[in-house]
mmCIF file with all atom_site columns, C-alpha atoms and ligand atoms in Angstrom:
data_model
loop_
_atom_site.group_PDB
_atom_site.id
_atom_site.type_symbol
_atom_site.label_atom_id
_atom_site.label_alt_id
_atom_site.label_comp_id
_atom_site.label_asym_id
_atom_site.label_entity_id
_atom_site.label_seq_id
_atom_site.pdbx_PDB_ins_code
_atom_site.Cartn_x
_atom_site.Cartn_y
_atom_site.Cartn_z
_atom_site.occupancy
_atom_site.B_iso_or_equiv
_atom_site.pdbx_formal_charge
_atom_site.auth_seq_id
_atom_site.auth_comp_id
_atom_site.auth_asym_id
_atom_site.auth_atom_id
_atom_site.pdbx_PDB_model_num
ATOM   1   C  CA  . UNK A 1 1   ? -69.477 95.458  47.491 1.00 0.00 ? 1   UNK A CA  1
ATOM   2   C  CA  . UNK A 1 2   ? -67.661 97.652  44.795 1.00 0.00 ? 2   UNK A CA  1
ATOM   3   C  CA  . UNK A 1 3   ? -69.501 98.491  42.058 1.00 0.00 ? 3   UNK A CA  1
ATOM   4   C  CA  . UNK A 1 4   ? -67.552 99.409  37.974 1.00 0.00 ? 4   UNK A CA  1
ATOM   5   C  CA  . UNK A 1 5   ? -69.390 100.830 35.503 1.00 0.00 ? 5   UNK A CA  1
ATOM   6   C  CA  . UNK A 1 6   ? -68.184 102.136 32.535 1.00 0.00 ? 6   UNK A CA  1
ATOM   7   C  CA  . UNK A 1 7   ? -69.905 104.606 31.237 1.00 0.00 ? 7   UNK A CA  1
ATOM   8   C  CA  . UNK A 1 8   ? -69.050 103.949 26.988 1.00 0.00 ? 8   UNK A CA  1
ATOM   9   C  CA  . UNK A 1 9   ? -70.591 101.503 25.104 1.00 0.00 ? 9   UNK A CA  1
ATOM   10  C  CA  . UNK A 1 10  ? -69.689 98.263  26.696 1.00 0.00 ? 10  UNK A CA  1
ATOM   11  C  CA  . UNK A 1 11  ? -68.000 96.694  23.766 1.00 0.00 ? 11  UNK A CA  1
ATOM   12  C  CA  . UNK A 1 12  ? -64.715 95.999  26.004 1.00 0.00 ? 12  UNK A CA  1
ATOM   13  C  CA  . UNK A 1 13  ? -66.317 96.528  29.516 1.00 0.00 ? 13  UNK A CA  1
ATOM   14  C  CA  . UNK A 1 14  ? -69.432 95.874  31.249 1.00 0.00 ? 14  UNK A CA  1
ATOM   15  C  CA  . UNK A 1 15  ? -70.706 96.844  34.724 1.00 0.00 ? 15  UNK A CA  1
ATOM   16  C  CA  . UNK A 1 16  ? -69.426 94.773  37.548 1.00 0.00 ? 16  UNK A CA  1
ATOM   17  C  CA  . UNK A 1 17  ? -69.528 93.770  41.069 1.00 0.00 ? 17  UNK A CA  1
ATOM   18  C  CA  . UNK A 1 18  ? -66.822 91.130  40.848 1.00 0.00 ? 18  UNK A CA  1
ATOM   19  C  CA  . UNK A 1 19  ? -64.220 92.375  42.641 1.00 0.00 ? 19  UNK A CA  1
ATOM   20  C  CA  . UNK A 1 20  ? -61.307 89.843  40.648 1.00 0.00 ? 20  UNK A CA  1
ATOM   21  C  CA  . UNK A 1 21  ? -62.512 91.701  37.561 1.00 0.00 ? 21  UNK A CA  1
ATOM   22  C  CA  . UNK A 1 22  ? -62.641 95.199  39.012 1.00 0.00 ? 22  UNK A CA  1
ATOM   23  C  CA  . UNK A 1 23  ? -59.354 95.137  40.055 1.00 0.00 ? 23  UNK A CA  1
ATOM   24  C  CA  . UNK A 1 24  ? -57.725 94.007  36.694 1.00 0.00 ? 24  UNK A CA  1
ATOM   25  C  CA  . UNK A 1 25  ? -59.779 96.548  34.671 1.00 0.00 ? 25  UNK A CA  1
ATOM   26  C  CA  . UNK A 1 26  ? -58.512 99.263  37.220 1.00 0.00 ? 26  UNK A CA  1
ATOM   27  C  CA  . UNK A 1 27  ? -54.758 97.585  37.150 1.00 0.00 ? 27  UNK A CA  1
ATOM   28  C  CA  . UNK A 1 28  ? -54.803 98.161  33.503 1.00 0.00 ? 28  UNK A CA  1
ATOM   29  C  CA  . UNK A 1 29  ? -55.430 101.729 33.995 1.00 0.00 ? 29  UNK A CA  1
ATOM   30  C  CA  . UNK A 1 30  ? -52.875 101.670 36.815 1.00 0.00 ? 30  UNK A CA  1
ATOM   31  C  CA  . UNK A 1 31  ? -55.206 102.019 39.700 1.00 0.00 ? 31  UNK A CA  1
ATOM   32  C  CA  . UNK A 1 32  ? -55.205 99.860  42.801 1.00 0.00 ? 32  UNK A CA  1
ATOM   33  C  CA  . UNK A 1 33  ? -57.702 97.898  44.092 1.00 0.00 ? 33  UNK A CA  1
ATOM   34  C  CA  . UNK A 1 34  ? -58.149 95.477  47.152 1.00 0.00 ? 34  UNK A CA  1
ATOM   35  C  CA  . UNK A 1 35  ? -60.221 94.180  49.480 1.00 0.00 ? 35  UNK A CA  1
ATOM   36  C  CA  . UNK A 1 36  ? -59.533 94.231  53.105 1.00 0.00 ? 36  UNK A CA  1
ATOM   37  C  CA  . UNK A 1 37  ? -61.498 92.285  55.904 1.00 0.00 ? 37  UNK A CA  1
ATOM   38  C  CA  . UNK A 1 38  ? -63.097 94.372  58.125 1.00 0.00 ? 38  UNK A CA  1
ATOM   39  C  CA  . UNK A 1 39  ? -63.605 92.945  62.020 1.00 0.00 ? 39  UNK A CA  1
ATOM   40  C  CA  . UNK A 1 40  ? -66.424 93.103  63.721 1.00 0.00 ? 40  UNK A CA  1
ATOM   41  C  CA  . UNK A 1 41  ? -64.830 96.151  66.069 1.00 0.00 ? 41  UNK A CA  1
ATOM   42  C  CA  . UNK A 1 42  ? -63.907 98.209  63.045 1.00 0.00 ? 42  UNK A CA  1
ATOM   43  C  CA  . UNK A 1 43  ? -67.992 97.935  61.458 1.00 0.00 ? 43  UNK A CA  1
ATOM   44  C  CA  . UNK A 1 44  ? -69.065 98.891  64.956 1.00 0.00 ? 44  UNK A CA  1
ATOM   45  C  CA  . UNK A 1 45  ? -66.945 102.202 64.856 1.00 0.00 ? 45  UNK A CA  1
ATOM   46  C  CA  . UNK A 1 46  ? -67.545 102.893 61.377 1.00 0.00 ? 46  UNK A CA  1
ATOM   47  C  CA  . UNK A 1 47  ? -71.191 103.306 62.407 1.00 0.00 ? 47  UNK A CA  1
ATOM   48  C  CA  . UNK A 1 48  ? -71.469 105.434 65.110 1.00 0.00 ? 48  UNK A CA  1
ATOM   49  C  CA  . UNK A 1 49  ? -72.701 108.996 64.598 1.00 0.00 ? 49  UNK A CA  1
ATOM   50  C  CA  . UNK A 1 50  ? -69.423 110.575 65.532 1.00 0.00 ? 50  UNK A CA  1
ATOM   51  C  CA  . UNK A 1 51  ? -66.279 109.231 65.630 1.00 0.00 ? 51  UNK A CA  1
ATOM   52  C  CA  . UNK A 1 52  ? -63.759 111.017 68.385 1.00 0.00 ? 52  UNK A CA  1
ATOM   53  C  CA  . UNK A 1 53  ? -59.708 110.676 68.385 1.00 0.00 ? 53  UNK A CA  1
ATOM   54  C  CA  . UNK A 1 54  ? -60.257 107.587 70.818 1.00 0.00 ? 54  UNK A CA  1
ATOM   55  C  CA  . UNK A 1 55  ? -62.365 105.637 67.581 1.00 0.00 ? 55  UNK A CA  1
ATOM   56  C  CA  . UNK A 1 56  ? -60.225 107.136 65.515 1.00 0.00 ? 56  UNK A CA  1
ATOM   57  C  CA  . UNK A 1 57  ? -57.035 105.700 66.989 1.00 0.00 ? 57  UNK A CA  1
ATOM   58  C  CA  . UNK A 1 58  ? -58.891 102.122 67.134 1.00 0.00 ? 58  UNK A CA  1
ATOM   59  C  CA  . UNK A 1 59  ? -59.661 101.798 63.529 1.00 0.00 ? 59  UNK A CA  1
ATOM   60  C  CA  . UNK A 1 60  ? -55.386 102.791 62.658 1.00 0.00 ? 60  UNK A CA  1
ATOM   61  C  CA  . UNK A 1 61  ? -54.865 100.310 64.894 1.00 0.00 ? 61  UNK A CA  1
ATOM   62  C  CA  . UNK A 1 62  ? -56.543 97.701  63.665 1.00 0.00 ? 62  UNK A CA  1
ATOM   63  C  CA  . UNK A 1 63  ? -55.313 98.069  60.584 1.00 0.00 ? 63  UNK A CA  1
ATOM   64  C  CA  . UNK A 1 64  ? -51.548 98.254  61.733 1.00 0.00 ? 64  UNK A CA  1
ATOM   65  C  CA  . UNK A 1 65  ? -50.558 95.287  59.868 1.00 0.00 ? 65  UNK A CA  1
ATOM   66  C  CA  . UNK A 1 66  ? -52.227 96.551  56.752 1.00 0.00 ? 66  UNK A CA  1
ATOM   67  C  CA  . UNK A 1 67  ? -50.968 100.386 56.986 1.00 0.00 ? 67  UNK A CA  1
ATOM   68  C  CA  . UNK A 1 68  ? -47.566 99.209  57.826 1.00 0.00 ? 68  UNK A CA  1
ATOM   69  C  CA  . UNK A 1 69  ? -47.172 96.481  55.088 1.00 0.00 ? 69  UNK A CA  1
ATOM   70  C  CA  . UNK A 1 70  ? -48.248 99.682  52.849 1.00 0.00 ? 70  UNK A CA  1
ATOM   71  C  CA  . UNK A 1 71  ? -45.801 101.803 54.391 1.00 0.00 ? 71  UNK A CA  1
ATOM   72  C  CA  . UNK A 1 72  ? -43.225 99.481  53.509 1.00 0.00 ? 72  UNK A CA  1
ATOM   73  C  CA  . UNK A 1 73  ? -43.955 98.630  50.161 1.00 0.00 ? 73  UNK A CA  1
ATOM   74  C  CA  . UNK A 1 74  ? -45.902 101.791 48.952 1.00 0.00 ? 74  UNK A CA  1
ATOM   75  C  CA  . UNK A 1 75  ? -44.233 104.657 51.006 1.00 0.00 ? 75  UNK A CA  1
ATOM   76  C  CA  . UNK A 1 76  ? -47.945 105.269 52.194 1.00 0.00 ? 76  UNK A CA  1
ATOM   77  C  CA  . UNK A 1 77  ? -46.140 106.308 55.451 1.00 0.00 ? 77  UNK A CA  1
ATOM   78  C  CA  . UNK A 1 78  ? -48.809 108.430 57.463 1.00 0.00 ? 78  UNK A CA  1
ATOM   79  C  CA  . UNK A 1 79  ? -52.534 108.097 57.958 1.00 0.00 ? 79  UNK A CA  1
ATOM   80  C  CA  . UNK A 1 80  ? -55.662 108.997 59.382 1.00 0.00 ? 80  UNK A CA  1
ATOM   81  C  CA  . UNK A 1 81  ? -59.560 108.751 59.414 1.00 0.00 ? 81  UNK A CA  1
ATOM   82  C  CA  . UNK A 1 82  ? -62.154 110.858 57.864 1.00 0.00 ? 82  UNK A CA  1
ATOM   83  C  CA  . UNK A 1 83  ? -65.858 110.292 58.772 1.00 0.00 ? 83  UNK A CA  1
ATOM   84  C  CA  . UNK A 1 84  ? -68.520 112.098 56.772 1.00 0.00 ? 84  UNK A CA  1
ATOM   85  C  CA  . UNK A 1 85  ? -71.800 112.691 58.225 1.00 0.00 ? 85  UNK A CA  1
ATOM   86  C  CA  . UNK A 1 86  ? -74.610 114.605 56.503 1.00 0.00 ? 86  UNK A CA  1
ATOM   87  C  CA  . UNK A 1 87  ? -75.517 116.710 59.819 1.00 0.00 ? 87  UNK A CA  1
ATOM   88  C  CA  . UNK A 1 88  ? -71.441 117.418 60.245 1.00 0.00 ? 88  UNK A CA  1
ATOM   89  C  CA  . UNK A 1 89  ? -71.196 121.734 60.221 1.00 0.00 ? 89  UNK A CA  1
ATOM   90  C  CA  . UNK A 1 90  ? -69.760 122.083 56.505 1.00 0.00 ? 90  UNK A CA  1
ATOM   91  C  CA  . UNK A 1 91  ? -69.816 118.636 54.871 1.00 0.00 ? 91  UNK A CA  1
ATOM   92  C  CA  . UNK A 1 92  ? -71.508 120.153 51.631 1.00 0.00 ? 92  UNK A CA  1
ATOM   93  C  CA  . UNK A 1 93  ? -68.341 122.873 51.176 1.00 0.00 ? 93  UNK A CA  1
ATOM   94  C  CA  . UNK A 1 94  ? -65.787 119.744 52.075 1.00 0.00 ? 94  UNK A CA  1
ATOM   95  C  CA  . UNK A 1 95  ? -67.779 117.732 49.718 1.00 0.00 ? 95  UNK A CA  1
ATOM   96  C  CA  . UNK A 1 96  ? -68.057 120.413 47.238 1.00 0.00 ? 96  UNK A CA  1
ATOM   97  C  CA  . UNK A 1 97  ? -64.225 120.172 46.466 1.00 0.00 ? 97  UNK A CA  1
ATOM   98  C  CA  . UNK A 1 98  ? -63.532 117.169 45.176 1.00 0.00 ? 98  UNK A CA  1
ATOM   99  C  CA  . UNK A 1 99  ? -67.008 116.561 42.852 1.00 0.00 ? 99  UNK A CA  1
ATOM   100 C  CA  . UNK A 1 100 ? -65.354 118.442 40.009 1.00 0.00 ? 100 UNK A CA  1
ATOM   101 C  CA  . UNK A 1 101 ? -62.322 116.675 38.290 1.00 0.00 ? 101 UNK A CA  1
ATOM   102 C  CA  . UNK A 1 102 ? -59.477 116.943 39.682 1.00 0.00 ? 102 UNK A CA  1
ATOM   103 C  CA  . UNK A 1 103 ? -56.134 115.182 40.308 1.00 0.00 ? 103 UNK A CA  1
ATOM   104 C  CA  . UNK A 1 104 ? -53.605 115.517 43.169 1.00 0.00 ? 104 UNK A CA  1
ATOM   105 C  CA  . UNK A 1 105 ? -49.636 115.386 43.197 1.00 0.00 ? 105 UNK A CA  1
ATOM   106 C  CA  . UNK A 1 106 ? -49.882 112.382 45.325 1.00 0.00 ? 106 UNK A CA  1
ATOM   107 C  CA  . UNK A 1 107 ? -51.576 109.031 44.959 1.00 0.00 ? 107 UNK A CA  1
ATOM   108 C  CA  . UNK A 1 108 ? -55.212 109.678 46.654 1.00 0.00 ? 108 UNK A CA  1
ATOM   109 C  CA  . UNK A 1 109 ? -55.629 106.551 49.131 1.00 0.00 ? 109 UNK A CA  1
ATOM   110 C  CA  . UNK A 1 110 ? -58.726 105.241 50.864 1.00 0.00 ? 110 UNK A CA  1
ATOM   111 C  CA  . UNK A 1 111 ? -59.755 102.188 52.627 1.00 0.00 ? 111 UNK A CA  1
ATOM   112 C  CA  . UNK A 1 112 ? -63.473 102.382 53.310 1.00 0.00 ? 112 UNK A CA  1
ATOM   113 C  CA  . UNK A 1 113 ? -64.568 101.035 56.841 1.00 0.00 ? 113 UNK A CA  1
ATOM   114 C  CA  . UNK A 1 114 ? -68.191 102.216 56.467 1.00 0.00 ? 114 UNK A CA  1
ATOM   115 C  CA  . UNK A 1 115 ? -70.404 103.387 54.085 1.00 0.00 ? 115 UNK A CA  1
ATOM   116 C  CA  . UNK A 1 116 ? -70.541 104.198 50.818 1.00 0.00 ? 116 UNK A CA  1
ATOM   117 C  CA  . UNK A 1 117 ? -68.917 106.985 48.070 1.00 0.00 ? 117 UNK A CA  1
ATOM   118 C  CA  . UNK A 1 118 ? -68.687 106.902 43.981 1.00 0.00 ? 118 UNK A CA  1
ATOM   119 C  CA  . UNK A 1 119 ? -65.315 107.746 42.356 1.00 0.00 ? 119 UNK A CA  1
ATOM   120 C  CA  . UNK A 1 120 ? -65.542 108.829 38.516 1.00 0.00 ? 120 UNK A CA  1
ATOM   121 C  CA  . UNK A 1 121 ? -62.529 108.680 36.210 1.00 0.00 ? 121 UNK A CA  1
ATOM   122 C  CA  . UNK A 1 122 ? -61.786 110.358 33.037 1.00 0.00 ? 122 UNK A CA  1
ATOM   123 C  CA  . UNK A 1 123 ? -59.494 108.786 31.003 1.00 0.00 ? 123 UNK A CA  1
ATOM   124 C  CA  . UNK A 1 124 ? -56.915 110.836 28.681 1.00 0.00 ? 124 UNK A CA  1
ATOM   125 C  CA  . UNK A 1 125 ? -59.272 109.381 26.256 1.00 0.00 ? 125 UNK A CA  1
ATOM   126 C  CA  . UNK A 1 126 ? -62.079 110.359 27.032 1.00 0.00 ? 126 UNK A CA  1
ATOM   127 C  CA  . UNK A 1 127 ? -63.411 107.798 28.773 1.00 0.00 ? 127 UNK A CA  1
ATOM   128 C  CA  . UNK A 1 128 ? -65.526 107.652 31.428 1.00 0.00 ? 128 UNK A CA  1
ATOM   129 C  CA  . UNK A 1 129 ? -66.185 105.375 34.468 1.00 0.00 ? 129 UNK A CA  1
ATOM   130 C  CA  . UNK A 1 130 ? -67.423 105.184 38.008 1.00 0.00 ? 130 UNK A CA  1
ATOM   131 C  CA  . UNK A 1 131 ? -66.809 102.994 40.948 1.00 0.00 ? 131 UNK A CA  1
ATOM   132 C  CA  . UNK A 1 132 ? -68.885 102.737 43.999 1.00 0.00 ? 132 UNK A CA  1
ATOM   133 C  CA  . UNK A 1 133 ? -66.963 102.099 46.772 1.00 0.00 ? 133 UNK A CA  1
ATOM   134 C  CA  . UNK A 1 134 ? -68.227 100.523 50.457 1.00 0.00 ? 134 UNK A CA  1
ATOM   135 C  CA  . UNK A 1 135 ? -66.900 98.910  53.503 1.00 0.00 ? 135 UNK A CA  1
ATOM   136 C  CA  . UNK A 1 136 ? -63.831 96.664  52.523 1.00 0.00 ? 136 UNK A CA  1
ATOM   137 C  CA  . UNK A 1 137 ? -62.610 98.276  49.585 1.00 0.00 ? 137 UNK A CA  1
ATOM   138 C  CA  . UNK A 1 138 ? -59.462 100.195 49.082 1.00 0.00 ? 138 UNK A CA  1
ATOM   139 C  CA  . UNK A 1 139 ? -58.516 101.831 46.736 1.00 0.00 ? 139 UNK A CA  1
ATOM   140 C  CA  . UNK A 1 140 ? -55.381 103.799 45.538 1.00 0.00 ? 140 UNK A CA  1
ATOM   141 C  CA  . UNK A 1 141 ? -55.604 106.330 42.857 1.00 0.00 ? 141 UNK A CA  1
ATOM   142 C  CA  . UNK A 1 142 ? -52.138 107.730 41.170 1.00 0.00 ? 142 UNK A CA  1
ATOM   143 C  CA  . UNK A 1 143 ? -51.031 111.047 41.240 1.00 0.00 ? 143 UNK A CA  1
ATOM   144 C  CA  . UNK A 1 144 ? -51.946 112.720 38.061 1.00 0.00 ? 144 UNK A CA  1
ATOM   145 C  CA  . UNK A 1 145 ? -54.983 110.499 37.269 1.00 0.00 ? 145 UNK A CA  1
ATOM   146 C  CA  . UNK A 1 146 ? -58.041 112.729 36.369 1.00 0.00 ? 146 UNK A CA  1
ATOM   147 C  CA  . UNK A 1 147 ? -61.122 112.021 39.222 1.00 0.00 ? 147 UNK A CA  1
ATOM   148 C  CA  . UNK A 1 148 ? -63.734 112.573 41.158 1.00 0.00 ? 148 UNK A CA  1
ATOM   149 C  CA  . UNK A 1 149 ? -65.680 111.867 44.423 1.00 0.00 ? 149 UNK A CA  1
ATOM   150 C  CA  . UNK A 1 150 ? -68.697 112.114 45.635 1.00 0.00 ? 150 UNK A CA  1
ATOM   151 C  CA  . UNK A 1 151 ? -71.501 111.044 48.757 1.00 0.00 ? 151 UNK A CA  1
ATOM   152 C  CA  . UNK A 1 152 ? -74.595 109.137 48.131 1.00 0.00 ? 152 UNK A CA  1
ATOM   153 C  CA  . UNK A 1 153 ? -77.546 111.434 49.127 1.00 0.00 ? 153 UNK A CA  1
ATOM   154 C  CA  . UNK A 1 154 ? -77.075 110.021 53.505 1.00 0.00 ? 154 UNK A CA  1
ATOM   155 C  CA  . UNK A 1 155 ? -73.220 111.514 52.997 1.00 0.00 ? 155 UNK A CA  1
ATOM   156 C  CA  . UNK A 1 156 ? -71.999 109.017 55.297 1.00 0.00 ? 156 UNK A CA  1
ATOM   157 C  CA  . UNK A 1 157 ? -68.937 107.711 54.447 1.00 0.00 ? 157 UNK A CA  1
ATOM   158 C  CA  . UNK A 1 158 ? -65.773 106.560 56.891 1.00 0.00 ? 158 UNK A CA  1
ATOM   159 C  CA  . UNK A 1 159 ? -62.507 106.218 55.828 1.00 0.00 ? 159 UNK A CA  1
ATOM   160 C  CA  . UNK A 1 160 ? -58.700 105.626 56.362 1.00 0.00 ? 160 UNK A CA  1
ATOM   161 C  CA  . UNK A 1 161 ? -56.649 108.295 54.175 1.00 0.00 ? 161 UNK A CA  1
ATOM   162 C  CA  . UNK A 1 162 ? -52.305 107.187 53.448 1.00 0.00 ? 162 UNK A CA  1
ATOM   163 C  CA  . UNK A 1 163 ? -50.121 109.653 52.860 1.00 0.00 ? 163 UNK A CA  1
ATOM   164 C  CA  . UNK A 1 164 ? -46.996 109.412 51.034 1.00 0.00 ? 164 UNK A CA  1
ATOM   165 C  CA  . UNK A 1 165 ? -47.085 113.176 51.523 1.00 0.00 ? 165 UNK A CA  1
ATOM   166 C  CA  . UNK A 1 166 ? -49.875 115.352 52.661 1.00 0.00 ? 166 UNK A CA  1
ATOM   167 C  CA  . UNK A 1 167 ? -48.486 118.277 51.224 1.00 0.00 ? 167 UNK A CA  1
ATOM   168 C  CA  . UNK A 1 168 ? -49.602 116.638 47.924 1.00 0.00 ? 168 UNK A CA  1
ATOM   169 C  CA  . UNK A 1 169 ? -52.817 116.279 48.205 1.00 0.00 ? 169 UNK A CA  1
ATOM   170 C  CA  . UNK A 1 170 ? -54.332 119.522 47.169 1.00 0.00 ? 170 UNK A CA  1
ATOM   171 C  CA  . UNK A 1 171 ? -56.771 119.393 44.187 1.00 0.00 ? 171 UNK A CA  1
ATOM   172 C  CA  . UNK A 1 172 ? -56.146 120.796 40.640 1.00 0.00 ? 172 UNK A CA  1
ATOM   173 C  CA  . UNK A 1 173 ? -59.417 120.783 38.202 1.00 0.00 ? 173 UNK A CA  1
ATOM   174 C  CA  . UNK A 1 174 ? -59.701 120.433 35.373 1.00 0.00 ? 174 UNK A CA  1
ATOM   175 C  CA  . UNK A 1 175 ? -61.831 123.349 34.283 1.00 0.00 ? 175 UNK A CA  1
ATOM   176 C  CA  . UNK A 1 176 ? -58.888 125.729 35.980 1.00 0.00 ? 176 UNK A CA  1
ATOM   177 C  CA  . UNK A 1 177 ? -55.430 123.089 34.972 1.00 0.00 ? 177 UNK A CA  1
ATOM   178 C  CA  . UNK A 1 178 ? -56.673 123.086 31.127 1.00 0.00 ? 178 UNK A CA  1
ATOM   179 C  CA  . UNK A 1 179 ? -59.146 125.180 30.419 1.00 0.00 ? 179 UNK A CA  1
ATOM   180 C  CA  . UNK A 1 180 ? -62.119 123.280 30.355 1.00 0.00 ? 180 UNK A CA  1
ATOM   181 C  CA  . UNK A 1 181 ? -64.989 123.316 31.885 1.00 0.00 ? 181 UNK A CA  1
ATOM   182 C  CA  . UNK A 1 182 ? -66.349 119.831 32.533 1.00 0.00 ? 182 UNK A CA  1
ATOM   183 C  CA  . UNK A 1 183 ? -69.075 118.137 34.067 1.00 0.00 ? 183 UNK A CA  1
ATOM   184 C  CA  . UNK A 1 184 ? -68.642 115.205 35.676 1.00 0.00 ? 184 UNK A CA  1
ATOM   185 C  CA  . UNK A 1 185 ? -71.883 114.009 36.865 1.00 0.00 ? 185 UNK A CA  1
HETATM 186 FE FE1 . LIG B 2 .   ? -59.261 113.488 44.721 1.00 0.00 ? 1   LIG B FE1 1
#
């Protein structure tokens, strides 16, 4: 189950695990957030140690009606699967890239099949706030939006990425787009 918590003084916001009210604070900040039911297939390929092309194709496909329905009303119109594993050769480099804040030039999409990551957020006010994301939550972030990602300590996480454009989704930090040097965690 998703988990919100702002990280100001709560006198607007408190931490939550209600996914109604997680997705209308995140609307308001014009971030989507769902929740998708996972079959019993999908949860069995999410947790195997490695996931070939064969699993991979499996979990796009059982998804079709969701990725499509996307496609059509998002222009999400590609995707694919990521698995992170914490004995894969290079997950801490891969990882390393997207703990700093960053955003993209296209929407960042995820629906998580197994697992468990933390996005942060940084408001242009200043604001802070992180969301723990597991199995059955999507999420899609806006181009532009300042973020970050990152594994709990087993770096397992598995994943279905959209696309309105890969070509788009190439970090920019923060510390390099404006000068700052910031610490997210
Ligand atoms: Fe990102």
């Amino acid at each position: 189950m998703a988990r919100l918590q702002p990280l100001w003084t709560p006198d607007d916001a408190v931490e939550t695990t209600d996914p109604i009210a997680i997705a209308a604070f995140l609307r308001e900040r014009d971030i989507v957030f769902e929740r998708w039911p996972l079959p019993d297939r999908v949860r069995e390929l999410a947790a195997k140690a490695r996931l070939d092309d064969t699993d991979k194709a499996a979990l796009l496909a059982a998804f079709a009606a969701e990725l499509a329905k996307k496609s059509a009303d998002a222009g999400y119109g590609s995707a694919d699967v990521v698995a992170i594993r914490p004995d894969l050769p290079g997950v801490d480099d891969a990882l390393a890239k997207f703990d700093r804040v960053h955003f993209h030039d296209d929407d960042e999409v995820r629906a998580i099949v197994g697992g468990h990551g933390v996005f942060g957020f940084f408001g242009d006010d200043g604001r802070q706030f992180l969301l723990t994301v597991e199995a059955g939550d999507y999420i899609s972030v806006p181009a532009g939006v300042w973020h970050w990602f990152y594994c709990g300590e087993d770096k397992r996480i598995t994943a279905l990425r959209l696309f309105r454009d890969t070509s788009g989704w190439v970090p920019r930090y923060r510390d390099t787009a404006r000068g700052v040097a910031q610490g997210p965690k």
